[in-house]
């Protein structure tokens, strides 16, 4: 017998679910209906609703395969998320059984799911999450969270009931790279603040955290061979605050915590421009041998390492060596943007000299898209931050590099930059790339954004957050939410699911969840927020 086909296009299911929901409003006083399977952000690849709902109860166990420490750790993470609001013990066990929350690694149900995909099946007795790899289990857990009532995110006991709609979700990512960048140089963010952001990113299946660790206003990572970089160069920030930096132990803790949420940390040392903090720390890095003062403003493009000096490359080699030793991920980002004080020949010389140093320490080089104006090495990744109206010649350089094998991460500033203001009334953020509404940040397709780029050249998307105007986690979250969720969906969900009207309804349902988590998100007027 042929097995029935599972894959049902999400848009058809969403349309059916909308029609059913319109005629099936709960009676007054009745428990709220379980969240439909197609209400998830990012949109799943395929859903098949049907069958009885699963109800989480006081006797529910989380069952994991014996011998998988990773599955057991993820189960413990899930139990920790759910215990406060439900009040249930939710023990984790390796004893077999077909009831409760069941994790499965490998086997028939995991075929074709790759490194990060999962299958979630819900019925009257159990919710089963199957995956080929632990990352898939983790992403399935994030989906399960969204299928439970938003109150499950609260840290105090809530009344329930805790129901999960019946049916099956089959889900795999569109792009391998789904990133977010956090600028800790303009304003410093502590280890705990970075961890909080990592948890928020993980909810939406983001798998890369790009840390912008150096800029004109601050150097944020301890380098033993050049100790004044962090001690002096990291002593201030925009506006003249205290600044700060990460010790090597701090950085390792961020890397460890990110890995526990299946995010890879990608450190960036921006150069040859955006280097005033380094130039102020060591006079020999300047062509005239004179150290400039520390800088606490917000201008760009005025600083440059001295390309002709031997000590410059000794400095770069030492920094990359120490940073590579701290970073288990495959990527090191060398910046390269807005090097207005570096001549083009010097820029090419610098980039052509520094890229092999990254390879020397076993890493893959990443640079902002200006790297394509030099000679990207084989395997290099260029991060495109141009705008819709970026000049044709500049865009063509990027397209040509992609055709020659350079892979691209797309972060168009007037679409994906989370630090841009939503509109003229937004109290935080910048405007140089224009206003970026929630719809504008969502309504573009990475697959055809740069005409002429081969489809396979797009590695993924990233949502940068520059911190000139951000001084707290609350500031960060106000600009990230709700736009972060849309960029995450562009990276994860199939192109055929892309539809603003359907998305804004799913996004609106995230509001109560963010309320429960204490996220002060921007209530965008184009989104029909639930309960607002």
Short mmCIF file of C-alpha atoms in Angstrom, two decimals, residues 99-471:
data_model
loop_
_atom_site.label_atom_id
_atom_site.label_comp_id
_atom_site.label_asym_id
_atom_site.label_seq_id
_atom_site.Cartn_x
_atom_site.Cartn_y
_atom_site.Cartn_z
CA UNK A 99 2.29 8.79 25.91
CA UNK A 100 3.41 12.24 27.01
CA UNK A 101 5.98 14.28 25.10
CA UNK A 102 8.16 11.89 23.14
CA UNK A 103 11.52 12.73 21.54
CA UNK A 104 12.84 10.50 18.76
CA UNK A 105 16.22 10.73 17.06
CA UNK A 106 16.68 8.96 13.74
CA UNK A 107 14.44 6.30 12.33
CA UNK A 108 11.85 6.32 9.56
CA UNK A 109 10.12 9.53 10.69
CA UNK A 110 13.41 11.45 10.53
CA UNK A 111 14.22 10.65 6.91
CA UNK A 112 14.89 13.71 4.79
CA UNK A 113 14.88 16.13 7.71
CA UNK A 114 18.56 17.04 7.48
CA UNK A 115 20.53 18.75 10.24
CA UNK A 116 17.74 21.01 11.52
CA UNK A 117 14.39 19.65 10.39
CA UNK A 118 11.78 18.00 12.58
CA UNK A 119 8.44 16.25 12.46
CA UNK A 120 5.88 17.07 15.20
CA UNK A 121 2.87 14.81 15.57
CA UNK A 122 0.15 15.58 18.11
CA UNK A 123 -2.70 13.32 19.15
CA UNK A 124 -4.80 12.38 22.14
CA UNK A 125 -2.05 10.51 24.00
CA UNK A 126 1.20 12.17 22.95
CA UNK A 127 3.13 14.87 21.19
CA UNK A 128 6.04 13.29 19.35
CA UNK A 129 8.98 15.27 17.99
CA UNK A 130 11.20 13.34 15.59
CA UNK A 131 14.47 14.58 14.10
CA UNK A 132 17.64 13.28 12.52
CA UNK A 133 19.83 15.52 14.68
CA UNK A 134 19.47 17.21 18.09
CA UNK A 135 19.14 20.65 16.49
CA UNK A 136 15.94 19.43 14.88
CA UNK A 137 14.56 18.36 18.25
CA UNK A 138 15.37 21.79 19.62
CA UNK A 139 13.59 23.57 16.77
CA UNK A 140 10.62 21.27 17.25
CA UNK A 141 10.51 22.32 20.89
CA UNK A 142 10.24 25.97 19.81
CA UNK A 143 7.25 25.06 17.67
CA UNK A 144 5.66 23.15 20.54
CA UNK A 145 5.98 26.24 22.73
CA UNK A 146 3.98 28.26 20.22
CA UNK A 147 1.28 25.61 20.00
CA UNK A 148 0.66 25.88 23.75
CA UNK A 149 -1.22 28.90 25.17
CA UNK A 150 0.89 32.05 25.49
CA UNK A 151 0.52 31.95 29.28
CA UNK A 152 2.93 29.01 29.32
CA UNK A 153 5.72 31.60 28.96
CA UNK A 154 4.93 33.19 32.33
CA UNK A 155 7.10 32.51 35.37
CA UNK A 156 4.18 32.02 37.76
CA UNK A 157 1.49 29.35 38.03
CA UNK A 158 -1.29 29.75 35.44
CA UNK A 159 -4.66 27.96 35.23
CA UNK A 160 -4.39 26.22 31.85
CA UNK A 161 -5.67 24.03 30.21
CA UNK A 162 -2.55 23.20 28.19
CA UNK A 163 -3.78 21.74 24.91
CA UNK A 164 -1.94 21.10 21.62
CA UNK A 165 -4.06 20.74 18.48
CA UNK A 166 -4.01 17.39 16.74
CA UNK A 167 -2.13 16.82 13.49
CA UNK A 168 1.35 16.77 12.02
CA UNK A 169 3.94 19.40 11.12
CA UNK A 170 6.85 18.54 8.84
CA UNK A 171 9.43 21.29 8.82
CA UNK A 172 12.87 21.97 7.34
CA UNK A 173 14.66 25.30 6.79
CA UNK A 174 14.93 27.09 3.47
CA UNK A 175 18.41 28.47 4.21
CA UNK A 176 21.27 27.00 6.22
CA UNK A 177 22.23 30.42 7.64
CA UNK A 178 19.69 32.40 9.65
CA UNK A 179 21.48 35.04 11.64
CA UNK A 180 21.19 38.08 13.83
CA UNK A 181 23.95 40.57 14.56
CA UNK A 182 24.40 42.39 17.86
CA UNK A 183 26.65 45.44 17.99
CA UNK A 184 28.24 45.47 21.44
CA UNK A 185 30.81 48.11 20.46
CA UNK A 186 28.74 51.30 20.23
CA UNK A 187 27.10 50.40 23.53
CA UNK A 188 28.29 47.47 25.59
CA UNK A 189 25.91 44.64 26.50
CA UNK A 190 26.72 42.31 29.38
CA UNK A 191 26.95 38.53 29.18
CA UNK A 192 23.50 38.20 30.76
CA UNK A 193 21.99 40.66 28.28
CA UNK A 194 23.50 38.73 25.37
CA UNK A 195 22.12 35.48 26.80
CA UNK A 196 18.65 37.00 26.99
CA UNK A 197 18.87 37.96 23.33
CA UNK A 198 20.11 34.47 22.42
CA UNK A 199 17.02 32.96 24.04
CA UNK A 200 14.81 35.31 22.04
CA UNK A 201 16.57 34.45 18.80
CA UNK A 202 16.31 30.73 19.45
CA UNK A 203 12.51 30.93 19.69
CA UNK A 204 12.40 31.80 15.99
CA UNK A 205 14.93 29.20 14.85
CA UNK A 206 17.77 31.68 14.28
CA UNK A 207 21.01 29.69 14.23
CA UNK A 208 23.81 32.30 14.08
CA UNK A 209 24.78 35.15 16.41
CA UNK A 210 27.15 37.62 14.77
CA UNK A 211 28.88 39.68 17.48
CA UNK A 212 30.30 43.02 16.34
CA UNK A 213 33.18 43.13 18.84
CA UNK A 214 35.17 46.16 17.73
CA UNK A 215 34.51 49.61 16.34
CA UNK A 216 35.61 53.21 16.74
CA UNK A 217 33.79 53.51 20.07
CA UNK A 218 34.92 50.36 21.82
CA UNK A 219 36.98 47.15 21.71
CA UNK A 220 35.06 44.42 23.53
CA UNK A 221 37.17 41.24 23.65
CA UNK A 222 40.29 40.61 25.73
CA UNK A 223 43.38 39.87 23.63
CA UNK A 224 46.31 38.71 25.74
CA UNK A 225 48.99 39.79 23.29
CA UNK A 226 47.53 43.31 23.04
CA UNK A 227 46.05 43.94 26.50
CA UNK A 228 45.33 47.67 26.08
CA UNK A 229 42.74 46.91 23.37
CA UNK A 230 40.14 45.86 25.93
CA UNK A 231 41.47 47.64 29.02
CA UNK A 232 41.75 51.06 27.38
CA UNK A 233 40.02 50.73 24.01
CA UNK A 234 37.00 49.16 25.69
CA UNK A 235 36.71 51.70 28.49
CA UNK A 236 34.03 53.87 26.92
CA UNK A 237 31.08 53.86 24.51
CA UNK A 238 28.80 56.21 22.57
CA UNK A 239 27.95 59.17 24.77
CA UNK A 240 30.93 58.62 27.06
CA UNK A 241 29.62 55.82 29.28
CA UNK A 242 31.79 53.26 31.05
CA UNK A 243 31.89 50.77 28.22
CA UNK A 244 33.18 47.33 29.11
CA UNK A 245 34.61 44.21 27.54
CA UNK A 246 34.37 40.43 27.69
CA UNK A 247 37.11 38.44 29.33
CA UNK A 248 38.00 35.25 27.52
CA UNK A 249 35.94 33.37 30.10
CA UNK A 250 32.98 35.69 29.39
CA UNK A 251 33.26 35.09 25.66
CA UNK A 252 33.49 31.32 26.15
CA UNK A 253 30.34 31.47 28.26
CA UNK A 254 28.48 33.30 25.48
CA UNK A 255 29.70 30.72 22.96
CA UNK A 256 28.68 27.85 25.26
CA UNK A 257 25.25 29.31 25.95
CA UNK A 258 24.62 30.00 22.27
CA UNK A 259 25.62 26.43 21.41
CA UNK A 260 23.13 25.12 23.98
CA UNK A 261 20.46 26.94 21.92
CA UNK A 262 21.96 25.71 18.63
CA UNK A 263 23.34 29.08 17.59
CA UNK A 264 26.87 29.49 16.25
CA UNK A 265 28.74 32.61 17.39
CA UNK A 266 30.47 34.53 14.59
CA UNK A 267 32.86 37.16 15.99
CA UNK A 268 33.65 40.27 14.00
CA UNK A 269 36.74 42.43 14.22
CA UNK A 270 35.97 45.29 11.84
CA UNK A 271 38.96 46.55 9.81
CA UNK A 272 40.75 48.37 8.29
CA UNK A 273 38.19 51.07 9.09
CA UNK A 274 36.05 51.38 12.23
CA UNK A 275 39.28 50.96 14.20
CA UNK A 276 39.67 54.08 16.35
CA UNK A 277 39.48 52.10 19.62
CA UNK A 278 42.49 50.03 18.48
CA UNK A 279 44.33 53.07 17.11
CA UNK A 280 43.82 54.90 20.42
CA UNK A 281 45.13 51.90 22.33
CA UNK A 282 48.36 51.44 20.35
CA UNK A 283 50.07 54.39 18.70
CA UNK A 284 52.19 52.14 16.44
CA UNK A 285 49.08 51.08 14.51
CA UNK A 286 48.80 54.66 13.17
CA UNK A 287 50.84 55.72 10.16
CA UNK A 288 52.12 58.79 12.03
CA UNK A 289 52.82 56.87 15.22
CA UNK A 290 50.42 59.07 17.23
CA UNK A 291 47.44 57.66 19.06
CA UNK A 292 44.16 59.55 18.58
CA UNK A 293 41.86 60.13 21.54
CA UNK A 294 39.09 57.69 22.36
CA UNK A 295 35.93 58.40 20.41
CA UNK A 296 32.37 58.49 21.75
CA UNK A 297 30.48 59.98 18.81
CA UNK A 298 28.61 58.25 16.00
CA UNK A 299 30.37 59.34 12.79
CA UNK A 300 31.82 56.64 10.53
CA UNK A 301 34.58 56.35 7.96
CA UNK A 302 37.30 58.46 9.60
CA UNK A 303 39.68 55.78 10.93
CA UNK A 304 42.05 53.30 9.29
CA UNK A 305 44.78 50.91 10.28
CA UNK A 306 48.09 51.74 8.61
CA UNK A 307 48.18 49.36 5.68
CA UNK A 308 51.87 49.85 4.90
CA UNK A 309 53.20 48.93 8.35
CA UNK A 310 54.42 45.44 9.20
CA UNK A 311 53.15 45.79 12.77
CA UNK A 312 49.58 46.11 11.43
CA UNK A 313 49.64 42.54 10.17
CA UNK A 314 51.37 41.28 13.32
CA UNK A 315 48.49 42.86 15.23
CA UNK A 316 45.84 41.33 12.95
CA UNK A 317 47.50 37.91 13.08
CA UNK A 318 47.60 37.94 16.90
CA UNK A 319 43.97 39.04 17.20
CA UNK A 320 42.70 36.45 14.72
CA UNK A 321 44.80 33.70 16.31
CA UNK A 322 43.44 34.34 19.80
CA UNK A 323 39.88 34.82 18.59
CA UNK A 324 39.96 31.66 16.46
CA UNK A 325 41.16 29.67 19.48
CA UNK A 326 38.12 30.88 21.45
CA UNK A 327 35.61 30.25 18.66
CA UNK A 328 34.56 26.69 17.74
CA UNK A 329 32.38 27.87 14.84
CA UNK A 330 33.75 27.91 11.31
CA UNK A 331 33.48 31.66 10.60
CA UNK A 332 35.51 34.79 11.43
CA UNK A 333 34.15 38.13 10.23
CA UNK A 334 36.77 40.74 9.27
CA UNK A 335 34.40 43.64 8.56
CA UNK A 336 35.65 45.78 5.72
CA UNK A 337 32.76 48.26 5.47
CA UNK A 338 32.90 52.04 5.23
CA UNK A 339 36.69 52.21 4.94
CA UNK A 340 36.47 55.73 3.57
CA UNK A 341 39.88 56.74 4.98
CA UNK A 342 41.64 53.84 3.29
CA UNK A 343 42.53 54.28 -0.37
CA UNK A 344 41.15 51.64 -2.71
CA UNK A 345 44.62 50.19 -3.51
CA UNK A 346 45.40 50.02 0.21
CA UNK A 347 42.02 48.41 0.92
CA UNK A 348 42.66 45.71 -1.67
CA UNK A 349 46.17 45.12 -0.29
CA UNK A 350 44.85 44.86 3.24
CA UNK A 351 42.02 42.46 2.44
CA UNK A 352 44.21 40.31 0.21
CA UNK A 353 46.76 40.04 3.05
CA UNK A 354 44.31 39.43 5.89
CA UNK A 355 42.06 36.80 4.28
CA UNK A 356 44.80 34.12 4.26
CA UNK A 357 45.35 34.76 7.97
CA UNK A 358 41.78 33.66 8.64
CA UNK A 359 42.41 30.44 6.72
CA UNK A 360 45.69 29.99 8.60
CA UNK A 361 43.68 29.48 11.76
CA UNK A 362 41.22 27.08 10.18
CA UNK A 363 38.32 29.48 9.69
CA UNK A 364 36.21 30.73 6.80
CA UNK A 365 36.36 34.44 6.11
CA UNK A 366 33.26 36.61 6.21
CA UNK A 367 33.27 40.29 5.27
CA UNK A 368 30.81 43.02 4.47
CA UNK A 369 30.05 43.17 0.76
CA UNK A 370 32.82 45.72 0.09
CA UNK A 371 35.05 42.64 0.22
CA UNK A 372 33.89 41.92 -3.34
CA UNK A 373 35.79 45.05 -4.43
CA UNK A 374 39.01 43.24 -3.49
CA UNK A 375 39.63 39.58 -4.26
CA UNK A 376 37.47 37.28 -2.12
CA UNK A 377 39.29 34.02 -1.45
CA UNK A 378 37.74 30.70 -2.37
CA UNK A 379 34.92 29.92 0.06
CA UNK A 380 34.61 33.51 1.30
CA UNK A 381 31.23 34.88 2.35
CA UNK A 382 30.15 38.44 1.58
CA UNK A 383 27.44 40.05 3.70
CA UNK A 384 25.36 42.39 1.57
CA UNK A 385 24.10 45.44 3.43
CA UNK A 386 23.16 47.66 0.49
CA UNK A 387 19.71 49.03 -0.13
CA UNK A 388 17.08 48.70 -2.82
CA UNK A 389 18.54 51.83 -4.41
CA UNK A 390 22.22 50.93 -4.05
CA UNK A 391 24.08 51.84 -7.22
CA UNK A 392 24.05 49.40 -10.11
CA UNK A 393 27.85 49.12 -10.26
CA UNK A 394 28.14 48.18 -6.59
CA UNK A 395 25.36 45.63 -6.84
CA UNK A 396 26.90 44.19 -9.99
CA UNK A 397 30.23 43.64 -8.20
CA UNK A 398 28.39 41.55 -5.64
CA UNK A 399 26.51 39.63 -8.34
CA UNK A 400 29.71 38.96 -10.26
CA UNK A 401 31.46 37.72 -7.12
CA UNK A 402 28.53 35.40 -6.42
CA UNK A 403 28.75 34.01 -9.95
CA UNK A 404 32.43 33.29 -9.31
CA UNK A 405 31.64 31.31 -6.15
CA UNK A 406 31.45 33.84 -3.31
CA UNK A 407 28.49 32.99 -1.12
CA UNK A 408 26.18 35.71 0.18
CA UNK A 409 24.41 36.53 3.41
CA UNK A 410 21.71 39.11 2.73
CA UNK A 411 21.14 41.98 5.17
CA UNK A 412 19.76 44.85 3.06
CA UNK A 413 19.81 47.87 5.33
CA UNK A 414 16.40 49.20 4.31
CA UNK A 415 14.84 45.78 4.92
CA UNK A 416 16.79 43.85 7.55
CA UNK A 417 18.51 46.45 9.74
CA UNK A 418 16.64 46.28 13.03
CA UNK A 419 18.10 49.56 14.29
CA UNK A 420 16.26 51.64 11.71
CA UNK A 421 13.25 53.56 13.00
CA UNK A 422 9.83 52.14 12.21
CA UNK A 423 8.49 55.60 11.37
CA UNK A 424 9.03 59.27 12.18
CA UNK A 425 7.63 58.86 15.70
CA UNK A 426 9.92 56.00 16.78
CA UNK A 427 11.92 57.22 19.80
CA UNK A 428 14.94 54.96 19.14
CA UNK A 429 16.96 54.04 16.09
CA UNK A 430 18.48 55.68 13.04
CA UNK A 431 17.10 56.84 9.70
CA UNK A 432 19.97 56.88 7.20
CA UNK A 433 18.51 53.82 5.40
CA UNK A 434 14.98 55.18 5.68
CA UNK A 435 12.08 54.05 7.82
CA UNK A 436 11.67 50.27 8.00
CA UNK A 437 8.13 49.27 8.85
CA UNK A 438 7.20 45.77 9.95
CA UNK A 439 5.76 45.04 6.53
CA UNK A 440 8.79 46.39 4.69
CA UNK A 441 11.16 44.26 6.77
CA UNK A 442 9.15 41.15 5.87
CA UNK A 443 8.01 41.81 2.32
CA UNK A 444 11.03 40.81 0.23
CA UNK A 445 12.43 37.53 -1.05
CA UNK A 446 16.10 36.65 -0.45
CA UNK A 447 15.93 34.32 -3.43
CA UNK A 448 15.49 37.09 -5.99
CA UNK A 449 16.58 40.21 -4.11
CA UNK A 450 19.81 40.59 -6.12
CA UNK A 451 18.96 39.92 -9.75
CA UNK A 452 21.47 37.63 -11.42
CA UNK A 453 22.74 35.92 -8.28
CA UNK A 454 22.64 32.12 -8.63
CA UNK A 455 20.10 30.63 -6.22
CA UNK A 456 22.72 28.41 -4.63
CA UNK A 457 24.94 31.39 -3.82
CA UNK A 458 22.57 32.73 -1.15
CA UNK A 459 23.67 31.15 2.11
CA UNK A 460 20.95 32.91 4.08
CA UNK A 461 19.83 36.10 5.80
CA UNK A 462 20.85 38.12 8.82
CA UNK A 463 19.17 40.86 10.86
CA UNK A 464 21.79 43.31 12.16
CA UNK A 465 21.19 45.45 15.25
CA UNK A 466 23.55 48.42 15.49
CA UNK A 467 23.64 50.00 18.92
CA UNK A 468 24.29 53.74 18.54
CA UNK A 469 20.95 54.53 20.24
CA UNK A 470 20.56 51.42 22.40
CA UNK A 471 21.49 51.41 26.07
#
